[in-house]
Coordinates of N, CA and C in Angstrom, one line a residue:
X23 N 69.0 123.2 72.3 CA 69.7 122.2 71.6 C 68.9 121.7 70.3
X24 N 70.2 121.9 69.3 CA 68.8 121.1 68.1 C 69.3 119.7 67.5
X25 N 68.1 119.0 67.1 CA 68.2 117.4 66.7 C 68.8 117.7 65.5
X26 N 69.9 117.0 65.3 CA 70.3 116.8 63.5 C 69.4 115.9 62.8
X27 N 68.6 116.3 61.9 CA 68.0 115.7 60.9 C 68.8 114.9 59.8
X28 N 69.9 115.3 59.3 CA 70.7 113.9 58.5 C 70.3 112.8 58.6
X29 N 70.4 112.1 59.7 CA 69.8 111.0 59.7 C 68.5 110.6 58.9
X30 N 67.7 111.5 59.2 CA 66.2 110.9 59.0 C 66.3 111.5 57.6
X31 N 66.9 112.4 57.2 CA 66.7 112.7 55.8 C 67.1 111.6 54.8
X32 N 68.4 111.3 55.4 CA 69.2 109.7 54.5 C 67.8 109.0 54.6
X33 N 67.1 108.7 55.6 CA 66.8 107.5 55.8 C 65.0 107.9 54.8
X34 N 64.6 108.5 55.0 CA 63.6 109.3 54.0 C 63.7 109.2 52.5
X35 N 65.2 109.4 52.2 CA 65.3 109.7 50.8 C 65.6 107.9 50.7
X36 N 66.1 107.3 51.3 CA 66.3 105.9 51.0 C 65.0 105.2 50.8
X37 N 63.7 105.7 51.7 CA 62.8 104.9 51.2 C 62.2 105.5 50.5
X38 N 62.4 106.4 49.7 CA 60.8 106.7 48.8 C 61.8 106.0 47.5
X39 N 63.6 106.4 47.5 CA 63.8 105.4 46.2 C 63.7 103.9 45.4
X40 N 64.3 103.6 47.1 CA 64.0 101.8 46.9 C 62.5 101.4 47.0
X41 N 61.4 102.3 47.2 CA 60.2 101.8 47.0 C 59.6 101.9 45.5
X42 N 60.0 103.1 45.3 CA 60.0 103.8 43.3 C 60.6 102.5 42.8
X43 N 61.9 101.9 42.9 CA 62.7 100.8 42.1 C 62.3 99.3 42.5
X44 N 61.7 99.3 43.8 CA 61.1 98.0 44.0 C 59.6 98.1 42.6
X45 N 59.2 99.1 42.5 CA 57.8 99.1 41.6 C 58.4 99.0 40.4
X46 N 59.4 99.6 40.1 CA 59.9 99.6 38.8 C 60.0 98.3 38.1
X47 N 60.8 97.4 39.1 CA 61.3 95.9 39.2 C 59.8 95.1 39.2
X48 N 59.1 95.6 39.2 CA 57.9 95.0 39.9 C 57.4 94.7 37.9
X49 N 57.3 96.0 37.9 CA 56.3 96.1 36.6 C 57.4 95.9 35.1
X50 N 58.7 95.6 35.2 CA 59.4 95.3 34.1 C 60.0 93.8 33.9
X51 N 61.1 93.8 34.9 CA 61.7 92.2 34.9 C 61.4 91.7 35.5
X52 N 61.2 92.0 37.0 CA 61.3 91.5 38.3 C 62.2 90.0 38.3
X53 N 63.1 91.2 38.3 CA 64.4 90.4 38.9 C 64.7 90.1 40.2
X54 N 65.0 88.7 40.8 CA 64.8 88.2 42.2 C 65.7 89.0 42.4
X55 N 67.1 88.9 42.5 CA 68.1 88.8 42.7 C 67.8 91.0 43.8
X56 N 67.4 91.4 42.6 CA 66.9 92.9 42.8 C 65.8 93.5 44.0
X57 N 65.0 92.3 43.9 CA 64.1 92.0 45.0 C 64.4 91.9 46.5
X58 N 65.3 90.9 46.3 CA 66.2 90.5 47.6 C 67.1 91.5 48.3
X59 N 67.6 92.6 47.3 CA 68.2 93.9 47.7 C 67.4 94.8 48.3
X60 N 66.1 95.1 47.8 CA 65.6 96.3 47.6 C 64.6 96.1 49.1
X61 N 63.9 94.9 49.0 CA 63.1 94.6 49.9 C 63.1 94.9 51.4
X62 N 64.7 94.4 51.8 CA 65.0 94.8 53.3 C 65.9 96.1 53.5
X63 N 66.4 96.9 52.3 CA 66.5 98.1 52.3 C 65.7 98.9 52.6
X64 N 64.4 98.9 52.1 CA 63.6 99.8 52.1 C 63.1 99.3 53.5
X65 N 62.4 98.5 54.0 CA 61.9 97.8 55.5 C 63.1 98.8 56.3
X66 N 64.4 98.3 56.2 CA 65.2 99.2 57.2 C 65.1 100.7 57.2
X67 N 65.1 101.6 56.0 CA 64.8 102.9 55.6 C 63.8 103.4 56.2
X68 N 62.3 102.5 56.3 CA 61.0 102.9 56.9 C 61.1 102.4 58.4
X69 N 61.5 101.7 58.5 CA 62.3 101.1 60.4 C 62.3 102.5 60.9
X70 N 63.6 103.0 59.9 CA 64.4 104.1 60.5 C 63.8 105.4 60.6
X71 N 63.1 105.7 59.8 CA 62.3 106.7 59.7 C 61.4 106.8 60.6
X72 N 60.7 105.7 60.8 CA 59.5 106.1 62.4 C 60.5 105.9 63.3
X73 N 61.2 105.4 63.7 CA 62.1 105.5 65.0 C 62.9 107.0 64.8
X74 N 63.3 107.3 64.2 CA 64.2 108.3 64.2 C 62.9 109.6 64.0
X75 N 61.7 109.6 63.7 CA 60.6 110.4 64.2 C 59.9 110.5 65.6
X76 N 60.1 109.2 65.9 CA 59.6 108.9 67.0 C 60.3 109.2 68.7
X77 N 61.9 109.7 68.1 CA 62.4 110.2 68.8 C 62.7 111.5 69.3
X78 N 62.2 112.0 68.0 CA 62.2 113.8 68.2 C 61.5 114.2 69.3
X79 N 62.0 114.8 70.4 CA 61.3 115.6 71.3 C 60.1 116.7 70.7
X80 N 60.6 117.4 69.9 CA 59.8 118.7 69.5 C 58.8 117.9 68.0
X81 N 58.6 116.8 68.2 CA 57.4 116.2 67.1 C 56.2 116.5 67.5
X82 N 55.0 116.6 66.6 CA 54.0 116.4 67.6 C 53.3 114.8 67.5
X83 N 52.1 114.7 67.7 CA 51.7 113.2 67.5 C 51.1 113.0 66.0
X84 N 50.8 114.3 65.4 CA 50.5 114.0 64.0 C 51.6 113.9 63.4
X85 N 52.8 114.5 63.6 CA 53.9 114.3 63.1 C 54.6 113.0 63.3
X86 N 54.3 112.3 64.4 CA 55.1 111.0 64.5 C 54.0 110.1 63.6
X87 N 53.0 109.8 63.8 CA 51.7 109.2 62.7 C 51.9 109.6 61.5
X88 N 52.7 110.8 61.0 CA 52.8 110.6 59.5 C 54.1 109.8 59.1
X89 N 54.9 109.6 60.2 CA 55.6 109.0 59.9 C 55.9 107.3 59.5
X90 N 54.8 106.8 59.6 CA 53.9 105.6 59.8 C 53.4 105.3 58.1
X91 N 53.5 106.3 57.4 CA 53.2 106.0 56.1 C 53.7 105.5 55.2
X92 N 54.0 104.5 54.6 CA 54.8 104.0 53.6 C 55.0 104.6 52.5
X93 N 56.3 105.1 52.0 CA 57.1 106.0 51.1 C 57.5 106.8 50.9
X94 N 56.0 107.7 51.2 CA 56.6 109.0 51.4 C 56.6 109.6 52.7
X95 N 56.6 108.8 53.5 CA 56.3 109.5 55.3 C 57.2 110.0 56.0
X96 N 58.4 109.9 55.2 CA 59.5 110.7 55.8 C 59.8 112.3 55.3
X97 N 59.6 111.9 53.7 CA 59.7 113.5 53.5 C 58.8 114.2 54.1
X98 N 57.2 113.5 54.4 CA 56.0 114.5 54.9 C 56.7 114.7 56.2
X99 N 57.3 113.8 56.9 CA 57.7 114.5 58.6 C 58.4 115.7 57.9
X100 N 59.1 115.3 57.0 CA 60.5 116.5 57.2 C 59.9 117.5 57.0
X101 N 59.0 117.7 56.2 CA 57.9 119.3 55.8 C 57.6 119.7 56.6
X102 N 56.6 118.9 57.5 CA 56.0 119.3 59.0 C 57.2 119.8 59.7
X103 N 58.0 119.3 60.1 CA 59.1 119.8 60.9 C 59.8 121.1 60.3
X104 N 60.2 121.3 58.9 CA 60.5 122.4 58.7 C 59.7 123.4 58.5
X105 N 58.2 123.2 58.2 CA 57.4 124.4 58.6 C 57.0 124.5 60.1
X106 N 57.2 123.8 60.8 CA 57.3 124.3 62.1 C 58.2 124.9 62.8
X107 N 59.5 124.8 62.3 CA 61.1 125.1 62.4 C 60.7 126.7 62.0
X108 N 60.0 126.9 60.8 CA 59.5 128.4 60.1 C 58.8 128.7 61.1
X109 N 57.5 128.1 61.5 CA 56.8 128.8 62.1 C 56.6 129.8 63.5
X110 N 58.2 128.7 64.2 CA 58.1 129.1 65.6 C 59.4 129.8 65.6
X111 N 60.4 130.1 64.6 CA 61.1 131.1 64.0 C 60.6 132.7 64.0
X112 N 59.4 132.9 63.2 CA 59.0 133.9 62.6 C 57.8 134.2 63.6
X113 N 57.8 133.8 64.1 CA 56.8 134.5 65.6 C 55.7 133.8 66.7

């Protein structure tokens, strides 16, 4: 049986942008209004990403722990996971 990653990919790519645009807002206008958007977007996006790592059966424990990283911790699961997807593929 395999896990659909969609999820965690949405949820991956949602926080490394809204964290990029939170910095952006950070260092230009910092506009509240943009703040108040971005802030619990991204909290939900990184939520979603350790739970939705944390649920993978076939994770290991470094893989769920990188998931734990703010920004980019989802695409690094998703690499881990697809080179292990390769690795236990190819022999």
């Amino acid at each position: 049986m395999t896990v659909p990653l969609r999820p965690l990919r949405i949820a991956a790519h949602t926080e490394l942008v809204s964290l990029l645009l939170m910095l952006a807002n950070l260092a230009t206008a910092h506009l509240k209004p943009l703040s108040s958007l971005l802030g619990p977007t991204h909290g939900c996006a990184y939520l979603c990403v350790v739970l939705a790592t944390w649920r993978l059966a076939h994770a290991t424990t470094a893989t769920k722990a990188t998931a734990v990283v703010p920004g980019i911790g989802g695409l690094l699961v998703l690499r881990r996971l697809s080179r292990a997807t390769a690795r236990s593929a190819g022999g």
